[in-house]
mmCIF file of N, CA and C in Angstrom:
data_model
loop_
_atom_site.group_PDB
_atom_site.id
_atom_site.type_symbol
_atom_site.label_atom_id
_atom_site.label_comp_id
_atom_site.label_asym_id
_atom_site.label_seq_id
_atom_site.Cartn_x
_atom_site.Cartn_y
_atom_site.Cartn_z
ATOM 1 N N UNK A 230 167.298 82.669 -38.871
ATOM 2 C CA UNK A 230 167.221 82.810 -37.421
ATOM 3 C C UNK A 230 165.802 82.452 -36.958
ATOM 4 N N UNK A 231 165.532 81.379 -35.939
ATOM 5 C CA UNK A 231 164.610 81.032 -35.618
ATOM 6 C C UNK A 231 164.099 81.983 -34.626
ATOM 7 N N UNK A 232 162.670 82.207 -34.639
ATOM 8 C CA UNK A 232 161.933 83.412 -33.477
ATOM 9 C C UNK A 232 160.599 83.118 -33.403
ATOM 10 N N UNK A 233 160.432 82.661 -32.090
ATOM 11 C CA UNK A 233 159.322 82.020 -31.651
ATOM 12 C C UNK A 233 158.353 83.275 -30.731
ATOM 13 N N UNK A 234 157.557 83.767 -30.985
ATOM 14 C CA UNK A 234 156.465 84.782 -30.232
ATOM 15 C C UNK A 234 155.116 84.925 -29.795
ATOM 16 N N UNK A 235 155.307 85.301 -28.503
ATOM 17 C CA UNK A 235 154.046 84.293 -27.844
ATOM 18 C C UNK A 235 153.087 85.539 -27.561
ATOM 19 N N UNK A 236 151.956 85.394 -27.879
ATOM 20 C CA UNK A 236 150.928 86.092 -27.124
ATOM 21 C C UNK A 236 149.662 85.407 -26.223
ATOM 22 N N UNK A 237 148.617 86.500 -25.958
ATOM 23 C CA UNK A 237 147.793 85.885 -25.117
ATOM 24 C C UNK A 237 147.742 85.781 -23.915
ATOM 25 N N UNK A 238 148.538 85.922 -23.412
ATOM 26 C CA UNK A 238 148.880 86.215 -21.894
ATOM 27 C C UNK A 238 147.932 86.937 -21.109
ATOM 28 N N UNK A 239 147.753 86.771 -19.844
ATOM 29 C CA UNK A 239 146.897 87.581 -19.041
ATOM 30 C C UNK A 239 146.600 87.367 -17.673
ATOM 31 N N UNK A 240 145.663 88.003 -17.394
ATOM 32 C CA UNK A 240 145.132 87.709 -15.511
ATOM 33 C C UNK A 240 143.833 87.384 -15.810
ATOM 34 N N UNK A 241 143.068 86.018 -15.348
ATOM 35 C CA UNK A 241 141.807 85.718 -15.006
ATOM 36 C C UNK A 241 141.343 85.304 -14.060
ATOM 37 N N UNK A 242 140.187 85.118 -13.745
ATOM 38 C CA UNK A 242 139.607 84.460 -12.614
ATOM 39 C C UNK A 242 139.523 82.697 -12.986
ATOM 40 N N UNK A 243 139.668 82.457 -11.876
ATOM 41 C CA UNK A 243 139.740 80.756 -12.220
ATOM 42 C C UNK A 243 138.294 80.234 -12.506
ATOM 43 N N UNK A 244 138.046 79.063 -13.189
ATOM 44 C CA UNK A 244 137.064 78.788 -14.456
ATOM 45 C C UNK A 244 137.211 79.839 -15.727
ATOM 46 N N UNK A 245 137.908 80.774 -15.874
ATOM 47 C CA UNK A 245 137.770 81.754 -17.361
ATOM 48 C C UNK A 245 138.745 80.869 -18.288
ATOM 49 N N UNK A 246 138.939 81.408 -19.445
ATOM 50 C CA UNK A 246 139.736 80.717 -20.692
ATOM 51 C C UNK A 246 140.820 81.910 -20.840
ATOM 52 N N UNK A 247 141.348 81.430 -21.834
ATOM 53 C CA UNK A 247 142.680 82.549 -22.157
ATOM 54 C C UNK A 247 143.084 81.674 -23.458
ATOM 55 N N UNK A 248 143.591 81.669 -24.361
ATOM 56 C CA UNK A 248 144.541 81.736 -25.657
ATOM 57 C C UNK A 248 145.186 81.996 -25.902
ATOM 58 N N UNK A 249 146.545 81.555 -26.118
ATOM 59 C CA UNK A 249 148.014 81.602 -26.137
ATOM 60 C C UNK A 249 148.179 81.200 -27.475
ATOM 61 N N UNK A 250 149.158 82.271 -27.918
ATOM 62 C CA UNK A 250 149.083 81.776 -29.684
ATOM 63 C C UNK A 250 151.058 82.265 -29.585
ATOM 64 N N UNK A 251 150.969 81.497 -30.428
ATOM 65 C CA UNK A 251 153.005 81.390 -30.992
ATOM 66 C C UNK A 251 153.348 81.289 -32.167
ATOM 67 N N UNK A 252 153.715 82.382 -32.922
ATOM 68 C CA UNK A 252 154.183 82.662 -34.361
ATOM 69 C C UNK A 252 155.417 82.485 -34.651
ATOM 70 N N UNK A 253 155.984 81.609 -35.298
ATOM 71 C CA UNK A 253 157.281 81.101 -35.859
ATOM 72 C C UNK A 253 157.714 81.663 -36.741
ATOM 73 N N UNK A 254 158.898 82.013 -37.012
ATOM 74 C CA UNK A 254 159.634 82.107 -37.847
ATOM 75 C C UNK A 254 161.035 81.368 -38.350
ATOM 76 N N UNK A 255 161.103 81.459 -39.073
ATOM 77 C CA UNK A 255 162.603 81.072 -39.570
ATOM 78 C C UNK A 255 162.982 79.476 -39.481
ATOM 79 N N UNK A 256 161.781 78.917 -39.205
ATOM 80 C CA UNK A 256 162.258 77.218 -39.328
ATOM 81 C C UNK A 256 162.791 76.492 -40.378
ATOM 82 N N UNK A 257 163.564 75.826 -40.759
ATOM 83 C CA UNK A 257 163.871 75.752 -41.971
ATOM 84 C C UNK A 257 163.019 74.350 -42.795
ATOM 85 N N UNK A 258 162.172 73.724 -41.829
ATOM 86 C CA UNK A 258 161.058 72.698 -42.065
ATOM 87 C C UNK A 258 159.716 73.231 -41.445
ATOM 88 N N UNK A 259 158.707 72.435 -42.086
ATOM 89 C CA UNK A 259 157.454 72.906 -42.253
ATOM 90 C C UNK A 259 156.943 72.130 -40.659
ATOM 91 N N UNK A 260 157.632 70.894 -40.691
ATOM 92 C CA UNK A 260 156.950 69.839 -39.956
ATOM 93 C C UNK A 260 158.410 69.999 -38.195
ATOM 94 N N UNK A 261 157.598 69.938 -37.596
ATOM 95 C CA UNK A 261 158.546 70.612 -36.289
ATOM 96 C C UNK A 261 157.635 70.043 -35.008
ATOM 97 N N UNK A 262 158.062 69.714 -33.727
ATOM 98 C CA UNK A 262 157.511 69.469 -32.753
ATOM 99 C C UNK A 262 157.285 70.684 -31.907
ATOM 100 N N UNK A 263 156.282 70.839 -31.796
ATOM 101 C CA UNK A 263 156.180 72.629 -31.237
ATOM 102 C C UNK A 263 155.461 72.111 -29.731
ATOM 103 N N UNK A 264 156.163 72.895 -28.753
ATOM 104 C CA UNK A 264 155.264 72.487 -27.481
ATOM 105 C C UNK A 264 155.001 74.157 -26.760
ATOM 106 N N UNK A 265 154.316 73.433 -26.073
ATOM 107 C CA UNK A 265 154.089 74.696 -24.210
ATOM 108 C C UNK A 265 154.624 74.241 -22.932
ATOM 109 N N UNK A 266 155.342 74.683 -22.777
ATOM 110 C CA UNK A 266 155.844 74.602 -21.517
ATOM 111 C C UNK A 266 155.380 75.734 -20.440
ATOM 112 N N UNK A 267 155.559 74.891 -18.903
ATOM 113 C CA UNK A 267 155.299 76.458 -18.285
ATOM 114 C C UNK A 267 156.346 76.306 -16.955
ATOM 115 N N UNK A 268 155.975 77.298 -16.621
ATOM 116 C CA UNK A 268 157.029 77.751 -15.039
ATOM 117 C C UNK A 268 156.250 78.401 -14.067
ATOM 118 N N UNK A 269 156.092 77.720 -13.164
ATOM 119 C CA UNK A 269 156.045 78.914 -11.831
ATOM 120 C C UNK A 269 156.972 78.733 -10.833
ATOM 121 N N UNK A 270 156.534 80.197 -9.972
ATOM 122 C CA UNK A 270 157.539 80.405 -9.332
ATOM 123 C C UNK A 270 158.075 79.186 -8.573
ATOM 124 N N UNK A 271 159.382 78.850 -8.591
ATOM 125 C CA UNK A 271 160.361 77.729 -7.114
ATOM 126 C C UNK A 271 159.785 76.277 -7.966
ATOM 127 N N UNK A 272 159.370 75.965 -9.323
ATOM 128 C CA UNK A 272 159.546 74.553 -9.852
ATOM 129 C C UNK A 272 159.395 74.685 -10.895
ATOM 130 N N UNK A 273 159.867 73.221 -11.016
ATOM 131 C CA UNK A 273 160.529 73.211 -12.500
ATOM 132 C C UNK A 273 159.473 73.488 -13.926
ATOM 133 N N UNK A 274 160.428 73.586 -15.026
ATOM 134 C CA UNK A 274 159.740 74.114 -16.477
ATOM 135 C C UNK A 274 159.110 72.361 -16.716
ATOM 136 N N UNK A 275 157.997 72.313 -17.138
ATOM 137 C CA UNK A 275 157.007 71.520 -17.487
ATOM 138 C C UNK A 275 156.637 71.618 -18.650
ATOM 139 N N UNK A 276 156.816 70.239 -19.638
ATOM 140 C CA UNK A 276 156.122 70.547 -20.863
ATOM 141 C C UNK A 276 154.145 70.683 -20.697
ATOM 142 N N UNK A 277 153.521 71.309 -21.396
ATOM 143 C CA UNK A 277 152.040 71.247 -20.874
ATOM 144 C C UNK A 277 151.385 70.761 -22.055
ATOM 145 N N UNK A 278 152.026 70.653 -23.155
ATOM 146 C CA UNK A 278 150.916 70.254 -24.533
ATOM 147 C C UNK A 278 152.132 70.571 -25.525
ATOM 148 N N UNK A 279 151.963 69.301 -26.268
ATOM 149 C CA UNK A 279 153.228 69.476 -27.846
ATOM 150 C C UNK A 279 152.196 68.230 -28.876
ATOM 151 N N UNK A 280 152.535 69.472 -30.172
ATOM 152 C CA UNK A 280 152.562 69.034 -31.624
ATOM 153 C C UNK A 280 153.370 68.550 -32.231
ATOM 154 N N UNK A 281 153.065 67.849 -33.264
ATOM 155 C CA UNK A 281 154.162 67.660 -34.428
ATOM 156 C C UNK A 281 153.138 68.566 -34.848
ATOM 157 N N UNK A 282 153.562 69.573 -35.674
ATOM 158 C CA UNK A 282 152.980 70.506 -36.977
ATOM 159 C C UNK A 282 153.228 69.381 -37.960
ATOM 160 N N UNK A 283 151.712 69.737 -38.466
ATOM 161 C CA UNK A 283 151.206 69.220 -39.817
ATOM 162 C C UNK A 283 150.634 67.893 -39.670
ATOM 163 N N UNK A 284 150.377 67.982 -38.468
ATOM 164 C CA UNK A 284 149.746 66.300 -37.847
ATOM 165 C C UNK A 284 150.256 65.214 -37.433
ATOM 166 N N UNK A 285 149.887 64.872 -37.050
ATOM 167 C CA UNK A 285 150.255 63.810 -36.377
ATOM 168 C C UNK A 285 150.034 63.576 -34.690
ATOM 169 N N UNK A 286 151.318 63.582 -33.604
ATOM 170 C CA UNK A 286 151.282 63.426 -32.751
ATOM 171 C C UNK A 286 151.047 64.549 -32.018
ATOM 172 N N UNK A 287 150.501 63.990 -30.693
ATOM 173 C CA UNK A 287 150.158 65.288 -29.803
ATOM 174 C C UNK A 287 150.051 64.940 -28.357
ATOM 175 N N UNK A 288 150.650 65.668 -27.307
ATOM 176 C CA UNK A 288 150.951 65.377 -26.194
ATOM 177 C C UNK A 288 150.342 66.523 -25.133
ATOM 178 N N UNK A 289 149.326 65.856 -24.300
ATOM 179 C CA UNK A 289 149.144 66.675 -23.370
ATOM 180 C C UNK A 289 149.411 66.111 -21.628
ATOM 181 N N UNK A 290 149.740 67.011 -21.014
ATOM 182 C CA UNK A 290 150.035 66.309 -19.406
ATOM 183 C C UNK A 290 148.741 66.487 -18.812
ATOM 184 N N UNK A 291 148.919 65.257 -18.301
ATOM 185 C CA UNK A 291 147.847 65.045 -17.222
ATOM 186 C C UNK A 291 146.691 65.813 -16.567
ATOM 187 N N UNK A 292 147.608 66.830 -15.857
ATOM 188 C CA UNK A 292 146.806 67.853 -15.236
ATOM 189 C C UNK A 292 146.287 68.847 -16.159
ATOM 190 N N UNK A 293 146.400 68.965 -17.162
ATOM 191 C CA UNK A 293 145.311 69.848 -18.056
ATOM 192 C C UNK A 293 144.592 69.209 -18.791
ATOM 193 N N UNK A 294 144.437 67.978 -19.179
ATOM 194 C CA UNK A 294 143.735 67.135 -19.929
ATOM 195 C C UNK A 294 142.010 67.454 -19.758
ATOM 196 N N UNK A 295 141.824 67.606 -20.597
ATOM 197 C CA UNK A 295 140.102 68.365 -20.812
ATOM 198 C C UNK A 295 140.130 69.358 -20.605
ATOM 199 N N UNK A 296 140.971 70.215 -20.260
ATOM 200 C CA UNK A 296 140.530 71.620 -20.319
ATOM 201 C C UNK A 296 141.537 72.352 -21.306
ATOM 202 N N UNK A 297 142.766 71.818 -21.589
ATOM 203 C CA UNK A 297 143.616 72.935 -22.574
ATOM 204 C C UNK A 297 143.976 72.233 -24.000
ATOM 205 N N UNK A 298 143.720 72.615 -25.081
ATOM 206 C CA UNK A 298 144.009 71.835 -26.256
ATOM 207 C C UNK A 298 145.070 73.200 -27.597
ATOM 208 N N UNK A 299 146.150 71.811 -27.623
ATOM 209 C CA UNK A 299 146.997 72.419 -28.697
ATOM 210 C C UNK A 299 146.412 72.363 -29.928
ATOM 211 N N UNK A 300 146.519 73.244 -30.580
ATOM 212 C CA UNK A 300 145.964 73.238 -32.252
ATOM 213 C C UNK A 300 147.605 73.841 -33.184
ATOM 214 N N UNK A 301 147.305 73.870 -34.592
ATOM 215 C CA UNK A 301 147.702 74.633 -35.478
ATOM 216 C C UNK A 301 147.604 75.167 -36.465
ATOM 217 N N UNK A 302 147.758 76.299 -36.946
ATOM 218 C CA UNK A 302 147.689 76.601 -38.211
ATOM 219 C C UNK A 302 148.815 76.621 -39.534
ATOM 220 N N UNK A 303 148.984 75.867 -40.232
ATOM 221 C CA UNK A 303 150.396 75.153 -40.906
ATOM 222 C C UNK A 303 150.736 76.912 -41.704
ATOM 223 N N UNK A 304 149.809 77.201 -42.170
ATOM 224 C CA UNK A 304 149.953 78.264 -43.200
ATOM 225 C C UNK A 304 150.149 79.605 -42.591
ATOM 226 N N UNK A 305 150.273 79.879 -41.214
ATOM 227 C CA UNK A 305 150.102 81.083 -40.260
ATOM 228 C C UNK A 305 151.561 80.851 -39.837
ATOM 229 N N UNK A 306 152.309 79.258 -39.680
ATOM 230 C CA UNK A 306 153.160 79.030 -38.589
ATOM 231 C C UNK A 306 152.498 79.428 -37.336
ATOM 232 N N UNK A 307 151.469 79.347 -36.869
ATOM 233 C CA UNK A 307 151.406 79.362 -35.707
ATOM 234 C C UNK A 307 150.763 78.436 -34.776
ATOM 235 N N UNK A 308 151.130 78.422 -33.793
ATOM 236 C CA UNK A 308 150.461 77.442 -32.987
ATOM 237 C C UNK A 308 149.755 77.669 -31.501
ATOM 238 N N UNK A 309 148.613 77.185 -31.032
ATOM 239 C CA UNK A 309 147.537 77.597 -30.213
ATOM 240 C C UNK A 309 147.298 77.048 -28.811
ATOM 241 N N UNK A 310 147.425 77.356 -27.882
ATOM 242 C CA UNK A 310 147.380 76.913 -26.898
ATOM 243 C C UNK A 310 145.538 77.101 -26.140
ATOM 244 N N UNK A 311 144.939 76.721 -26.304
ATOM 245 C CA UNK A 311 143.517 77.542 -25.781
ATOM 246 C C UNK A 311 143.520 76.514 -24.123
ATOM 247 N N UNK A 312 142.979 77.531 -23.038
ATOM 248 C CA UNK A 312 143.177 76.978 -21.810
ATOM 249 C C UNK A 312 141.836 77.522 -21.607
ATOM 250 N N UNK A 313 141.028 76.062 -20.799
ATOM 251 C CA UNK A 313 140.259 76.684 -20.328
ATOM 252 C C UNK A 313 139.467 76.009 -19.027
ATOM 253 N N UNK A 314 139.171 76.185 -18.286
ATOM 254 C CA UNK A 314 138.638 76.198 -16.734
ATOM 255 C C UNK A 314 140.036 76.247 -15.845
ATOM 256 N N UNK A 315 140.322 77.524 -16.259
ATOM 257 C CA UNK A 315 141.641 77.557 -15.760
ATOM 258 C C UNK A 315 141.626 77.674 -14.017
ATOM 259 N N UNK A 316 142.785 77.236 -13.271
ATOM 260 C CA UNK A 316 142.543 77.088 -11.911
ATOM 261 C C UNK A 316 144.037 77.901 -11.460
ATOM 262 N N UNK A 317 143.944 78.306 -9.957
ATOM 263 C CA UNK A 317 144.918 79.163 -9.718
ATOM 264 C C UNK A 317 146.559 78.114 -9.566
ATOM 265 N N UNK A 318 146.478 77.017 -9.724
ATOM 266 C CA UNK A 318 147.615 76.397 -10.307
ATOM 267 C C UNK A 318 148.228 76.202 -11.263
ATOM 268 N N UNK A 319 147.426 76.502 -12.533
ATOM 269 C CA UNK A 319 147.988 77.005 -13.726
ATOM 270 C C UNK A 319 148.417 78.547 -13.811
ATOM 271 N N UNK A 320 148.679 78.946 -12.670
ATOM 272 C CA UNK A 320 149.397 80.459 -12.831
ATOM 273 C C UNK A 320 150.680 79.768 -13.047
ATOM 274 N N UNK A 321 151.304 80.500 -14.019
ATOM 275 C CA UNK A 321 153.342 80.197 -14.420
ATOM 276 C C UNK A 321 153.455 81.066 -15.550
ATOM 277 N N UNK A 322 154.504 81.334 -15.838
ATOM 278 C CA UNK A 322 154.760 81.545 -17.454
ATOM 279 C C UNK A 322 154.823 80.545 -18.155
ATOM 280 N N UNK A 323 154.173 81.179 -19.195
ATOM 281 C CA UNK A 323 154.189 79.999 -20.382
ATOM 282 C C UNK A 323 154.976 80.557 -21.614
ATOM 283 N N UNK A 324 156.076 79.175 -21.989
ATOM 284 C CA UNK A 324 156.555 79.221 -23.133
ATOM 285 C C UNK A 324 156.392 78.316 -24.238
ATOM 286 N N UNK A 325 156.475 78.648 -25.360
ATOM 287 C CA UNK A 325 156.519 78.279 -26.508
ATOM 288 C C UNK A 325 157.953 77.970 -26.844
ATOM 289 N N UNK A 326 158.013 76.360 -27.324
ATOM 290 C CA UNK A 326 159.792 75.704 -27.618
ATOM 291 C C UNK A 326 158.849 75.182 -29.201
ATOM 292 N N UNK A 327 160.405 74.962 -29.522
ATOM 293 C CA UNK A 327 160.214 74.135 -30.788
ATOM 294 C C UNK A 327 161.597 72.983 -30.725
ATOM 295 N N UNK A 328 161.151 71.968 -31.304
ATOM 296 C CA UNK A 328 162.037 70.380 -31.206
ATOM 297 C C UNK A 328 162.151 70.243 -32.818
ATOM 298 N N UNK A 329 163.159 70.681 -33.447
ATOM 299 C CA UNK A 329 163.906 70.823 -34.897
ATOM 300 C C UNK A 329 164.236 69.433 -35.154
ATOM 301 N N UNK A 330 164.678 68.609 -34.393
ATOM 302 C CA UNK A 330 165.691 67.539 -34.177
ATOM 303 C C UNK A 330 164.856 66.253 -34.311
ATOM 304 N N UNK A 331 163.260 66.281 -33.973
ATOM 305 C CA UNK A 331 163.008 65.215 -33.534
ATOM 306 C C UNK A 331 160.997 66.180 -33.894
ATOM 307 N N UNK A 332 160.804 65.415 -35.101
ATOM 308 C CA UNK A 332 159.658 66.668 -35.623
ATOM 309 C C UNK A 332 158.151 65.549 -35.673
ATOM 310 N N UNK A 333 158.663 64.251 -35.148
ATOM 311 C CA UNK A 333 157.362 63.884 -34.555
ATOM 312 C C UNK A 333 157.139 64.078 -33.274
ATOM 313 N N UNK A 334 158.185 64.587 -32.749
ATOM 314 C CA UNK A 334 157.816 65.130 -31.000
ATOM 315 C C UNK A 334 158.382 63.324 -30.644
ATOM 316 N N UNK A 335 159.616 62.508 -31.142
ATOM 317 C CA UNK A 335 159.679 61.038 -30.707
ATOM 318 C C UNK A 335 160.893 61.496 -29.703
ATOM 319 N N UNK A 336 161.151 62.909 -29.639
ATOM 320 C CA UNK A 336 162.474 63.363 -28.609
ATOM 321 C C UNK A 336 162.427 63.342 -27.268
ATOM 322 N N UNK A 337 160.898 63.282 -26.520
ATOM 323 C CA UNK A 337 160.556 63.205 -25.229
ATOM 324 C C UNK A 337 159.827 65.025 -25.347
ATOM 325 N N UNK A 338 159.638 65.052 -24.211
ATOM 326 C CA UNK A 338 159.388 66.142 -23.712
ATOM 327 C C UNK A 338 160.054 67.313 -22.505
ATOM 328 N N UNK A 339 161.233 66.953 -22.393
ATOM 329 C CA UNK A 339 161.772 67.632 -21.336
ATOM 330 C C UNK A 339 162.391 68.847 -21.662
ATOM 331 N N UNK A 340 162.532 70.073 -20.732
ATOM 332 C CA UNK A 340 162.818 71.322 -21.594
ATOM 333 C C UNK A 340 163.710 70.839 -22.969
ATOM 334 N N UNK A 341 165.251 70.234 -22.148
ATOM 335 C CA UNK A 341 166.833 70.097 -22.793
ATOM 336 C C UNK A 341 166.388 69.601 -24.056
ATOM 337 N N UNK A 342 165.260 69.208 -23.992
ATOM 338 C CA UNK A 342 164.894 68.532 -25.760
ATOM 339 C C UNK A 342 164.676 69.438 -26.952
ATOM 340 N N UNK A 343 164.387 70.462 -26.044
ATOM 341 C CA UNK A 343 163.857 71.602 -27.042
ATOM 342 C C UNK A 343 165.157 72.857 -27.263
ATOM 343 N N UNK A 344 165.433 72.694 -28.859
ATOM 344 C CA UNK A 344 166.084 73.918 -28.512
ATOM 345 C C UNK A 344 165.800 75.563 -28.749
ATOM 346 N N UNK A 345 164.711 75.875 -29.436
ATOM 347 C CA UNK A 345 164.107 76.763 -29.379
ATOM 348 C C UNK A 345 163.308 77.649 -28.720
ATOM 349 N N UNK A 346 163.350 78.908 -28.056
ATOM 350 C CA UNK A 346 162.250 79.204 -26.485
ATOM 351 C C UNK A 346 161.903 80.349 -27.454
ATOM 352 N N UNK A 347 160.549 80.625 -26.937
ATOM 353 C CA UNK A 347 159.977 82.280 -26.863
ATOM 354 C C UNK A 347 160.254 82.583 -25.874
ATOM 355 N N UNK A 348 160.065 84.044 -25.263
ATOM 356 C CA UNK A 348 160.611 84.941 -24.455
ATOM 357 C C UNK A 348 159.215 84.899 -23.146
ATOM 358 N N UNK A 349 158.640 84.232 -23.468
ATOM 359 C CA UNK A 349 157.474 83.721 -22.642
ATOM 360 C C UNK A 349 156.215 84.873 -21.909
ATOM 361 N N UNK A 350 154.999 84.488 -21.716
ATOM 362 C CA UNK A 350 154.027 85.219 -21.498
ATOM 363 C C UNK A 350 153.340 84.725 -19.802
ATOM 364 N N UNK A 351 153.038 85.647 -19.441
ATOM 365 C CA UNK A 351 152.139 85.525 -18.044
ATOM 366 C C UNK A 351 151.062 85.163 -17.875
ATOM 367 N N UNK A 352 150.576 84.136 -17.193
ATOM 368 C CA UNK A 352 149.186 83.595 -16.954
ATOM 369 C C UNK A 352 149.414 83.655 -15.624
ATOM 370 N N UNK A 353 148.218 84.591 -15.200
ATOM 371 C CA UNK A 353 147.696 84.701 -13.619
ATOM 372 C C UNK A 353 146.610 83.943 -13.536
ATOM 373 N N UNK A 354 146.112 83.231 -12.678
ATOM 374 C CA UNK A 354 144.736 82.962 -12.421
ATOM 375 C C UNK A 354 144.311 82.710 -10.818
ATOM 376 N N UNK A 355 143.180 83.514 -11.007
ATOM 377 C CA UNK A 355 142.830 84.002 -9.169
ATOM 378 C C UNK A 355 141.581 83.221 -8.788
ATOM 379 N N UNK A 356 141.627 83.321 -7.511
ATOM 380 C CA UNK A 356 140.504 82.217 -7.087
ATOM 381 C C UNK A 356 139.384 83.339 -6.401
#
């Protein structure tokens, strides 16, 4: 049984950082496309940054580019979201998916690609 768990979550002031970390379980491969997605309120789920675990490819959107970077740790299963000069438009929940199907991340990025969710964490950020 796959179980994806997210921490890190929180309320900051905009310019602060925050760290979002996601511990896997139960994958039955080492090598997996792991992303972040987020949500706020009234639009749609957005991928924000995806891995292939164990290297390779890596995808970040636009609007966070220089300030949020995906990492991993192969031997933890986990994977890292670090955000930082965060602005009050990156308030959403953020989730952690995993892409089983397609483990260089060559599946796209749209939620339906992913079939794995964590139960997702809160990022506030105030101006």
């Amino acid at each position: 049984q796959v179980q994806l768990v997210e921490s890190g979550g929180g309320s900051v002031q905009a310019g602060g950082s925050l760290r979002l970390s996601c511990a896997a379980s139960g994958l039955l491969y080492r090598r997996n496309c792991m992303a972040w997605f987020r949500q706020a309120p009234g639009k749609e789920r957005e991928a924000v940054a995806a891995i292939s675990t164990g290297g390779g490819s890596i995808y970040i959107v636009d609007s966070v580019k220089g300030r949020f970077t995906i990492s991993q740790i192969n031997a933890k299963n986990t994977v890292y979201l670090q955000m930082n000069d965060l602005k009050p438009e990156d308030t959403a929940i953020y989730y952690c998916a995993a892409d089983v199907d397609h483990p260089y991340c060559s599946g796209g990025y749209a939620a339906r690609d992913f079939g794995y969710w964590g139960q997702g964490t809160q990022v506030t950020v105030s101006s």
